[in-house]
Amino acid sequence: MKDIKNTNERIEDIVKEDIIEENPQLTNKKESQLIQYFDKINICEINPIRVANEREELSFVKGFDIIVEEVNDYLIKLANKGIEWRLLRQKVIDYFNNYDINLKEIYNWLLNNQNDSNSIFLLGYLFFFEIGANFDVKKAFNLFLNASEKDHTFSQYFVGSCYKYGNGTKKNLKLAFEYFEKSANKNFSYGQVEIGYIYKHGINSIIKDSKKAFYWYEKATNNGNMIAMNTLGLYYKDGIDVKKDYDKAFKLFKKSAEEGYPNGINSLGCCYEIGVGTKIDMQKAFELYQKSANLGNMGGQYNLAMMYENGKGITKDIDKAIYWYEKSAKQGDKNAQYELEKLKNQ
């Protein structure tokens, strides 16, 4: 039976390059009146206490305190689904745009309002992903560390990631695991997937333990993480520390695909190609491979190339096969590299 190519099981690296529900429009009338009032005041006549109170009222009218809380909540909500980091970054920008808030404006507000873990974390997030602020991974790390000490769940995950990759601090896999575990124990699914991955592969001083890996992937799946759904599907498909169950595997792949995870879409395509938990449907398999390939998944690109090379369910097209093998090979798929060389040497 053809094996499902699971190319994107690992959580993506958080890198520099790499919310949005409808919200009522903010009330601008009172805010505008306050701004006009400040403009008319003679600076020499300002009472510092009164001005502080008025600025606090302005920030309340603007709703920055509420916005910061909502952004944090929605970031965690999307992260728990396994949303790709670059898309998550864009969602934050879109959120601010929906409120008609200048990114520099929210950045400056955060600089002067480091009063709780949410505002500390969000300022670190802006530094890390260069949103309205210059990229500064050291500042980001220190802010994440500060917020994590105040029990901020997402910050604990970010601290773990910074230690894992050496972002803004020295690489320390032991500390990375500890911080991932903190977030995982608080039901943060990205942390759970990280812990599952570490146990699955046995990294650093952590001994490989597929049962513990399964446990954490299952926890993350129950929390709605699309990455974990796909990986757990592989456990059921291959019978890894669990009874082989094609029906469960298919359902998990389908749910992951419906959430938009490229590797889950590819896995579902394999189910339709070889009949895992469903009837063989080559047209459906082709459509899913095409979708996964277009999303940049190298497993989907390889499988699509195979269909074009062999003419399985579609018209044979060697040029298209070469095109998709090249796409997959450039991402490091060794099978694609081999097939590509074979075709070119014919």
PDB file of C-alpha atoms in Angstrom, residues 44-300:
ATOM      1  CA  CYS A  44       2.231  75.714  30.409  1.00  0.00           C
ATOM      2  CA  GLU A  45      -1.159  75.515  32.090  1.00  0.00           C
ATOM      3  CA  ILE A  46      -1.400  71.734  32.093  1.00  0.00           C
ATOM      4  CA  ASN A  47      -2.002  69.999  35.383  1.00  0.00           C
ATOM      5  CA  PRO A  48       0.005  66.721  35.171  1.00  0.00           C
ATOM      6  CA  ILE A  49      -2.540  64.732  37.193  1.00  0.00           C
ATOM      7  CA  ARG A  50      -5.476  66.047  35.162  1.00  0.00           C
ATOM      8  CA  VAL A  51      -3.666  65.333  31.879  1.00  0.00           C
ATOM      9  CA  ALA A  52      -2.817  61.822  33.022  1.00  0.00           C
ATOM     10  CA  ASN A  53      -6.476  61.208  33.762  1.00  0.00           C
ATOM     11  CA  GLU A  54      -7.543  62.654  30.422  1.00  0.00           C
ATOM     12  CA  ARG A  55      -5.004  60.503  28.553  1.00  0.00           C
ATOM     13  CA  GLU A  56      -6.280  57.494  30.412  1.00  0.00           C
ATOM     14  CA  GLU A  57      -9.799  58.459  29.332  1.00  0.00           C
ATOM     15  CA  LEU A  58      -8.583  58.874  25.742  1.00  0.00           C
ATOM     16  CA  SER A  59      -6.984  55.438  25.755  1.00  0.00           C
ATOM     17  CA  PHE A  60     -10.210  54.013  27.115  1.00  0.00           C
ATOM     18  CA  VAL A  61     -12.245  55.735  24.408  1.00  0.00           C
ATOM     19  CA  LYS A  62      -9.818  54.471  21.802  1.00  0.00           C
ATOM     20  CA  GLY A  63     -10.268  51.041  23.298  1.00  0.00           C
ATOM     21  CA  PHE A  64      -6.594  50.037  23.136  1.00  0.00           C
ATOM     22  CA  ASP A  65      -6.850  48.158  26.423  1.00  0.00           C
ATOM     23  CA  ILE A  66      -9.792  46.164  25.116  1.00  0.00           C
ATOM     24  CA  ILE A  67      -8.185  45.716  21.692  1.00  0.00           C
ATOM     25  CA  VAL A  68      -4.983  44.320  23.236  1.00  0.00           C
ATOM     26  CA  GLU A  69      -7.020  41.791  25.195  1.00  0.00           C
ATOM     27  CA  GLU A  70      -9.055  40.803  22.127  1.00  0.00           C
ATOM     28  CA  VAL A  71      -5.950  40.452  19.934  1.00  0.00           C
ATOM     29  CA  ASN A  72      -4.349  38.166  22.509  1.00  0.00           C
ATOM     30  CA  ASP A  73      -7.467  36.023  22.830  1.00  0.00           C
ATOM     31  CA  TYR A  74      -7.867  35.725  19.079  1.00  0.00           C
ATOM     32  CA  LEU A  75      -4.184  34.998  18.516  1.00  0.00           C
ATOM     33  CA  ILE A  76      -4.432  32.096  20.928  1.00  0.00           C
ATOM     34  CA  LYS A  77      -7.664  30.925  19.310  1.00  0.00           C
ATOM     35  CA  LEU A  78      -6.088  30.843  15.832  1.00  0.00           C
ATOM     36  CA  ALA A  79      -2.804  29.393  17.075  1.00  0.00           C
ATOM     37  CA  ASN A  80      -4.696  26.554  18.736  1.00  0.00           C
ATOM     38  CA  LYS A  81      -6.029  25.670  15.289  1.00  0.00           C
ATOM     39  CA  GLY A  82      -2.470  25.421  13.973  1.00  0.00           C
ATOM     40  CA  ILE A  83      -2.653  28.511  11.741  1.00  0.00           C
ATOM     41  CA  GLU A  84       0.569  29.134   9.798  1.00  0.00           C
ATOM     42  CA  TRP A  85       2.707  31.889  11.350  1.00  0.00           C
ATOM     43  CA  ARG A  86       2.849  34.177   8.349  1.00  0.00           C
ATOM     44  CA  LEU A  87      -0.935  34.078   8.020  1.00  0.00           C
ATOM     45  CA  LEU A  88      -1.292  34.700  11.748  1.00  0.00           C
ATOM     46  CA  ARG A  89       0.924  37.775  11.422  1.00  0.00           C
ATOM     47  CA  GLN A  90      -1.298  39.099   8.633  1.00  0.00           C
ATOM     48  CA  LYS A  91      -4.395  38.486  10.722  1.00  0.00           C
ATOM     49  CA  VAL A  92      -2.981  40.774  13.422  1.00  0.00           C
ATOM     50  CA  ILE A  93      -2.347  43.497  10.847  1.00  0.00           C
ATOM     51  CA  ASP A  94      -5.853  43.034   9.437  1.00  0.00           C
ATOM     52  CA  TYR A  95      -7.308  43.302  12.925  1.00  0.00           C
ATOM     53  CA  PHE A  96      -5.679  46.690  13.472  1.00  0.00           C
ATOM     54  CA  ASN A  97      -6.764  47.830  10.015  1.00  0.00           C
ATOM     55  CA  ASN A  98     -10.352  46.866  10.808  1.00  0.00           C
ATOM     56  CA  TYR A  99     -10.198  49.226  13.766  1.00  0.00           C
ATOM     57  CA  ASP A 100      -8.547  51.894  11.605  1.00  0.00           C
ATOM     58  CA  ILE A 101      -5.579  51.883  13.978  1.00  0.00           C
ATOM     59  CA  ASN A 102      -2.167  52.979  12.733  1.00  0.00           C
ATOM     60  CA  LEU A 103       0.426  50.315  13.562  1.00  0.00           C
ATOM     61  CA  LYS A 104       2.816  52.934  14.927  1.00  0.00           C
ATOM     62  CA  GLU A 105       0.001  54.195  17.103  1.00  0.00           C
ATOM     63  CA  ILE A 106      -0.620  50.836  18.765  1.00  0.00           C
ATOM     64  CA  TYR A 107       3.147  50.328  19.055  1.00  0.00           C
ATOM     65  CA  ASN A 108       3.582  53.650  20.879  1.00  0.00           C
ATOM     66  CA  TRP A 109       0.615  52.899  23.122  1.00  0.00           C
ATOM     67  CA  LEU A 110       2.112  49.533  24.057  1.00  0.00           C
ATOM     68  CA  LEU A 111       5.473  51.133  24.837  1.00  0.00           C
ATOM     69  CA  ASN A 112       3.765  53.310  27.438  1.00  0.00           C
ATOM     70  CA  ASN A 113       1.358  50.717  28.783  1.00  0.00           C
ATOM     71  CA  GLN A 114       3.370  47.690  29.852  1.00  0.00           C
ATOM     72  CA  ASN A 115       1.011  47.017  32.715  1.00  0.00           C
ATOM     73  CA  ASP A 116      -0.044  43.409  32.173  1.00  0.00           C
ATOM     74  CA  SER A 117       1.062  40.206  30.480  1.00  0.00           C
ATOM     75  CA  ASN A 118      -1.113  40.790  27.406  1.00  0.00           C
ATOM     76  CA  SER A 119       0.437  44.171  26.558  1.00  0.00           C
ATOM     77  CA  ILE A 120       3.955  42.887  27.300  1.00  0.00           C
ATOM     78  CA  PHE A 121       3.440  39.879  25.036  1.00  0.00           C
ATOM     79  CA  LEU A 122       1.886  41.881  22.210  1.00  0.00           C
ATOM     80  CA  LEU A 123       4.773  44.361  22.178  1.00  0.00           C
ATOM     81  CA  GLY A 124       7.156  41.399  21.925  1.00  0.00           C
ATOM     82  CA  TYR A 125       5.055  40.010  19.082  1.00  0.00           C
ATOM     83  CA  LEU A 126       5.315  43.336  17.201  1.00  0.00           C
ATOM     84  CA  PHE A 127       9.095  43.326  17.598  1.00  0.00           C
ATOM     85  CA  PHE A 128       9.385  39.673  16.580  1.00  0.00           C
ATOM     86  CA  PHE A 129       7.246  39.896  13.455  1.00  0.00           C
ATOM     87  CA  GLU A 130       8.164  43.488  12.550  1.00  0.00           C
ATOM     88  CA  ILE A 131       4.625  44.856  12.828  1.00  0.00           C
ATOM     89  CA  GLY A 132       4.756  48.647  13.208  1.00  0.00           C
ATOM     90  CA  ALA A 133       8.170  48.259  14.827  1.00  0.00           C
ATOM     91  CA  ASN A 134      11.708  47.465  13.782  1.00  0.00           C
ATOM     92  CA  PHE A 135      12.593  43.784  13.982  1.00  0.00           C
ATOM     93  CA  ASP A 136      14.360  43.174  17.301  1.00  0.00           C
ATOM     94  CA  VAL A 137      14.481  39.542  18.341  1.00  0.00           C
ATOM     95  CA  LYS A 138      16.376  40.251  21.587  1.00  0.00           C
ATOM     96  CA  LYS A 139      13.753  42.714  22.788  1.00  0.00           C
ATOM     97  CA  ALA A 140      11.056  40.275  21.710  1.00  0.00           C
ATOM     98  CA  PHE A 141      12.612  37.417  23.665  1.00  0.00           C
ATOM     99  CA  ASN A 142      12.971  39.511  26.828  1.00  0.00           C
ATOM    100  CA  LEU A 143       9.360  40.640  26.578  1.00  0.00           C
ATOM    101  CA  PHE A 144       8.147  37.074  26.016  1.00  0.00           C
ATOM    102  CA  LEU A 145      10.200  35.962  29.019  1.00  0.00           C
ATOM    103  CA  ASN A 146       8.738  38.756  31.136  1.00  0.00           C
ATOM    104  CA  ALA A 147       5.159  37.893  30.138  1.00  0.00           C
ATOM    105  CA  SER A 148       5.777  34.163  30.602  1.00  0.00           C
ATOM    106  CA  GLU A 149       6.802  34.821  34.207  1.00  0.00           C
ATOM    107  CA  LYS A 150       3.360  36.381  34.603  1.00  0.00           C
ATOM    108  CA  ASP A 151       1.876  33.085  33.404  1.00  0.00           C
ATOM    109  CA  HIS A 152       1.064  34.206  29.847  1.00  0.00           C
ATOM    110  CA  THR A 153       0.514  30.961  27.919  1.00  0.00           C
ATOM    111  CA  PHE A 154       1.433  32.095  24.398  1.00  0.00           C
ATOM    112  CA  SER A 155       4.562  33.805  25.763  1.00  0.00           C
ATOM    113  CA  GLN A 156       5.657  30.535  27.343  1.00  0.00           C
ATOM    114  CA  TYR A 157       5.399  28.884  23.945  1.00  0.00           C
ATOM    115  CA  PHE A 158       7.381  31.693  22.289  1.00  0.00           C
ATOM    116  CA  VAL A 159      10.107  31.492  24.930  1.00  0.00           C
ATOM    117  CA  GLY A 160      10.367  27.771  24.204  1.00  0.00           C
ATOM    118  CA  SER A 161      10.610  28.461  20.488  1.00  0.00           C
ATOM    119  CA  CYS A 162      13.284  31.135  21.023  1.00  0.00           C
ATOM    120  CA  TYR A 163      15.344  28.689  23.066  1.00  0.00           C
ATOM    121  CA  LYS A 164      14.814  25.984  20.451  1.00  0.00           C
ATOM    122  CA  TYR A 165      16.100  28.057  17.539  1.00  0.00           C
ATOM    123  CA  GLY A 166      18.367  30.519  19.341  1.00  0.00           C
ATOM    124  CA  ASN A 167      16.198  33.560  18.565  1.00  0.00           C
ATOM    125  CA  GLY A 168      17.303  36.449  20.788  1.00  0.00           C
ATOM    126  CA  THR A 169      19.038  34.085  23.187  1.00  0.00           C
ATOM    127  CA  LYS A 170      21.392  31.107  23.212  1.00  0.00           C
ATOM    128  CA  LYS A 171      19.944  27.866  21.937  1.00  0.00           C
ATOM    129  CA  ASN A 172      18.956  25.653  24.857  1.00  0.00           C
ATOM    130  CA  LEU A 173      16.854  22.595  24.023  1.00  0.00           C
ATOM    131  CA  LYS A 174      16.368  21.659  27.664  1.00  0.00           C
ATOM    132  CA  LEU A 175      14.797  25.036  28.449  1.00  0.00           C
ATOM    133  CA  ALA A 176      12.866  24.908  25.176  1.00  0.00           C
ATOM    134  CA  PHE A 177      11.227  21.657  26.271  1.00  0.00           C
ATOM    135  CA  GLU A 178      10.424  23.077  29.717  1.00  0.00           C
ATOM    136  CA  TYR A 179       8.648  26.110  28.290  1.00  0.00           C
ATOM    137  CA  PHE A 180       6.831  24.095  25.626  1.00  0.00           C
ATOM    138  CA  GLU A 181       5.679  21.788  28.393  1.00  0.00           C
ATOM    139  CA  LYS A 182       4.369  24.736  30.442  1.00  0.00           C
ATOM    140  CA  SER A 183       2.179  25.873  27.573  1.00  0.00           C
ATOM    141  CA  ALA A 184       1.160  22.291  26.731  1.00  0.00           C
ATOM    142  CA  ASN A 185       0.017  21.644  30.280  1.00  0.00           C
ATOM    143  CA  LYS A 186      -2.236  24.695  29.973  1.00  0.00           C
ATOM    144  CA  ASN A 187      -3.925  23.180  26.898  1.00  0.00           C
ATOM    145  CA  PHE A 188      -2.115  25.336  24.345  1.00  0.00           C
ATOM    146  CA  SER A 189      -2.187  23.089  21.292  1.00  0.00           C
ATOM    147  CA  TYR A 190       0.973  24.418  19.601  1.00  0.00           C
ATOM    148  CA  GLY A 191       2.916  23.519  22.742  1.00  0.00           C
ATOM    149  CA  GLN A 192       1.287  20.097  22.756  1.00  0.00           C
ATOM    150  CA  VAL A 193       2.286  19.467  19.136  1.00  0.00           C
ATOM    151  CA  GLU A 194       5.857  20.513  19.924  1.00  0.00           C
ATOM    152  CA  ILE A 195       6.025  18.117  22.874  1.00  0.00           C
ATOM    153  CA  GLY A 196       4.486  15.371  20.754  1.00  0.00           C
ATOM    154  CA  TYR A 197       7.059  15.948  18.037  1.00  0.00           C
ATOM    155  CA  ILE A 198       9.935  15.846  20.526  1.00  0.00           C
ATOM    156  CA  TYR A 199       8.710  12.548  21.994  1.00  0.00           C
ATOM    157  CA  LYS A 200       7.997  11.099  18.555  1.00  0.00           C
ATOM    158  CA  HIS A 201      11.525  11.697  17.296  1.00  0.00           C
ATOM    159  CA  GLY A 202      13.575  11.719  20.499  1.00  0.00           C
ATOM    160  CA  ILE A 203      15.345  15.065  20.532  1.00  0.00           C
ATOM    161  CA  ASN A 204      18.258  16.114  22.727  1.00  0.00           C
ATOM    162  CA  SER A 205      17.971  14.387  26.131  1.00  0.00           C
ATOM    163  CA  ILE A 206      14.336  13.371  25.601  1.00  0.00           C
ATOM    164  CA  ILE A 207      14.084   9.664  24.864  1.00  0.00           C
ATOM    165  CA  LYS A 208      11.886   8.680  21.937  1.00  0.00           C
ATOM    166  CA  ASP A 209       8.499   7.588  23.256  1.00  0.00           C
ATOM    167  CA  SER A 210       5.746   7.064  20.689  1.00  0.00           C
ATOM    168  CA  LYS A 211       3.097   6.485  23.365  1.00  0.00           C
ATOM    169  CA  LYS A 212       3.761   9.883  24.930  1.00  0.00           C
ATOM    170  CA  ALA A 213       3.858  11.396  21.468  1.00  0.00           C
ATOM    171  CA  PHE A 214       0.449   9.899  20.706  1.00  0.00           C
ATOM    172  CA  TYR A 215      -0.881  11.237  24.011  1.00  0.00           C
ATOM    173  CA  TRP A 216       0.128  14.823  23.204  1.00  0.00           C
ATOM    174  CA  TYR A 217      -0.993  14.683  19.587  1.00  0.00           C
ATOM    175  CA  GLU A 218      -4.371  13.432  20.782  1.00  0.00           C
ATOM    176  CA  LYS A 219      -4.599  16.280  23.305  1.00  0.00           C
ATOM    177  CA  ALA A 220      -3.764  18.809  20.587  1.00  0.00           C
ATOM    178  CA  THR A 221      -6.294  17.217  18.225  1.00  0.00           C
ATOM    179  CA  ASN A 222      -8.994  17.549  20.857  1.00  0.00           C
ATOM    180  CA  ASN A 223      -8.076  21.226  21.082  1.00  0.00           C
ATOM    181  CA  GLY A 224      -8.679  21.622  17.349  1.00  0.00           C
ATOM    182  CA  ASN A 225      -5.091  21.691  16.037  1.00  0.00           C
ATOM    183  CA  MET A 226      -5.061  20.767  12.330  1.00  0.00           C
ATOM    184  CA  ILE A 227      -1.384  19.694  12.404  1.00  0.00           C
ATOM    185  CA  ALA A 228      -2.071  17.230  15.212  1.00  0.00           C
ATOM    186  CA  MET A 229      -5.152  15.874  13.407  1.00  0.00           C
ATOM    187  CA  ASN A 230      -3.042  14.928  10.414  1.00  0.00           C
ATOM    188  CA  THR A 231      -0.299  13.314  12.512  1.00  0.00           C
ATOM    189  CA  LEU A 232      -2.795  11.404  14.646  1.00  0.00           C
ATOM    190  CA  GLY A 233      -4.367  10.176  11.425  1.00  0.00           C
ATOM    191  CA  LEU A 234      -1.019   8.636  10.494  1.00  0.00           C
ATOM    192  CA  TYR A 235      -0.918   6.842  13.854  1.00  0.00           C
ATOM    193  CA  TYR A 236      -4.294   5.222  13.117  1.00  0.00           C
ATOM    194  CA  LYS A 237      -3.420   4.505   9.484  1.00  0.00           C
ATOM    195  CA  ASP A 238      -0.162   2.741  10.364  1.00  0.00           C
ATOM    196  CA  GLY A 239      -1.227   1.287  13.725  1.00  0.00           C
ATOM    197  CA  ILE A 240       1.480   3.064  15.748  1.00  0.00           C
ATOM    198  CA  ASP A 241       0.821   2.285  19.441  1.00  0.00           C
ATOM    199  CA  VAL A 242      -2.862   2.087  18.618  1.00  0.00           C
ATOM    200  CA  LYS A 243      -5.057  -0.382  16.781  1.00  0.00           C
ATOM    201  CA  LYS A 244      -5.003   0.295  13.054  1.00  0.00           C
ATOM    202  CA  ASP A 245      -8.213   2.043  12.085  1.00  0.00           C
ATOM    203  CA  TYR A 246      -8.606   3.349   8.516  1.00  0.00           C
ATOM    204  CA  ASP A 247     -11.980   4.931   9.256  1.00  0.00           C
ATOM    205  CA  LYS A 248     -10.539   7.047  12.080  1.00  0.00           C
ATOM    206  CA  ALA A 249      -7.510   7.901   9.960  1.00  0.00           C
ATOM    207  CA  PHE A 250      -9.717   9.091   7.111  1.00  0.00           C
ATOM    208  CA  LYS A 251     -11.886  11.212   9.423  1.00  0.00           C
ATOM    209  CA  LEU A 252      -8.841  12.867  10.969  1.00  0.00           C
ATOM    210  CA  PHE A 253      -7.265  13.589   7.571  1.00  0.00           C
ATOM    211  CA  LYS A 254     -10.584  14.969   6.344  1.00  0.00           C
ATOM    212  CA  LYS A 255     -10.960  17.269   9.341  1.00  0.00           C
ATOM    213  CA  SER A 256      -7.381  18.501   8.974  1.00  0.00           C
ATOM    214  CA  ALA A 257      -7.964  19.145   5.272  1.00  0.00           C
ATOM    215  CA  GLU A 258     -11.200  21.002   5.953  1.00  0.00           C
ATOM    216  CA  GLU A 259      -9.310  23.279   8.331  1.00  0.00           C
ATOM    217  CA  GLY A 260      -7.002  24.112   5.408  1.00  0.00           C
ATOM    218  CA  TYR A 261      -3.807  22.311   6.471  1.00  0.00           C
ATOM    219  CA  PRO A 262      -1.836  21.586   3.251  1.00  0.00           C
ATOM    220  CA  ASN A 263      -0.397  18.300   4.495  1.00  0.00           C
ATOM    221  CA  GLY A 264      -3.818  17.181   5.703  1.00  0.00           C
ATOM    222  CA  ILE A 265      -5.163  17.895   2.203  1.00  0.00           C
ATOM    223  CA  ASN A 266      -2.344  15.790   0.744  1.00  0.00           C
ATOM    224  CA  SER A 267      -3.028  12.956   3.211  1.00  0.00           C
ATOM    225  CA  LEU A 268      -6.702  12.981   2.298  1.00  0.00           C
ATOM    226  CA  GLY A 269      -5.712  12.787  -1.366  1.00  0.00           C
ATOM    227  CA  CYS A 270      -3.712   9.639  -0.601  1.00  0.00           C
ATOM    228  CA  CYS A 271      -6.779   8.121   1.074  1.00  0.00           C
ATOM    229  CA  TYR A 272      -8.784   8.592  -2.110  1.00  0.00           C
ATOM    230  CA  GLU A 273      -5.952   7.290  -4.270  1.00  0.00           C
ATOM    231  CA  ILE A 274      -5.383   4.048  -2.391  1.00  0.00           C
ATOM    232  CA  GLY A 275      -8.706   3.581  -0.583  1.00  0.00           C
ATOM    233  CA  VAL A 276      -7.949   4.313   3.078  1.00  0.00           C
ATOM    234  CA  GLY A 277     -11.274   4.590   4.885  1.00  0.00           C
ATOM    235  CA  THR A 278     -13.078   5.432   1.654  1.00  0.00           C
ATOM    236  CA  LYS A 279     -13.620   4.241  -1.907  1.00  0.00           C
ATOM    237  CA  ILE A 280     -10.878   4.871  -4.460  1.00  0.00           C
ATOM    238  CA  ASP A 281     -11.605   8.052  -6.396  1.00  0.00           C
ATOM    239  CA  MET A 282      -8.709   9.133  -8.616  1.00  0.00           C
ATOM    240  CA  GLN A 283     -10.381  12.366  -9.681  1.00  0.00           C
ATOM    241  CA  LYS A 284     -10.853  13.385  -6.048  1.00  0.00           C
ATOM    242  CA  ALA A 285      -7.271  12.404  -5.283  1.00  0.00           C
ATOM    243  CA  PHE A 286      -6.015  14.523  -8.166  1.00  0.00           C
ATOM    244  CA  GLU A 287      -8.033  17.544  -7.045  1.00  0.00           C
ATOM    245  CA  LEU A 288      -6.707  17.285  -3.501  1.00  0.00           C
ATOM    246  CA  TYR A 289      -3.094  16.820  -4.632  1.00  0.00           C
ATOM    247  CA  GLN A 290      -3.503  19.839  -6.903  1.00  0.00           C
ATOM    248  CA  LYS A 291      -4.838  21.939  -4.029  1.00  0.00           C
ATOM    249  CA  SER A 292      -2.073  20.822  -1.681  1.00  0.00           C
ATOM    250  CA  ALA A 293       0.589  21.404  -4.342  1.00  0.00           C
ATOM    251  CA  ASN A 294      -0.710  24.890  -5.046  1.00  0.00           C
ATOM    252  CA  LEU A 295      -0.411  25.646  -1.336  1.00  0.00           C
ATOM    253  CA  GLY A 296       3.285  24.744  -1.537  1.00  0.00           C
ATOM    254  CA  ASN A 297       3.181  21.304   0.077  1.00  0.00           C
ATOM    255  CA  MET A 298       6.075  19.249  -1.282  1.00  0.00           C
ATOM    256  CA  GLY A 299       4.302  15.932  -0.615  1.00  0.00           C
ATOM    257  CA  GLY A 300       1.316  17.133  -2.618  1.00  0.00           C
TER     258      GLY A 300
END
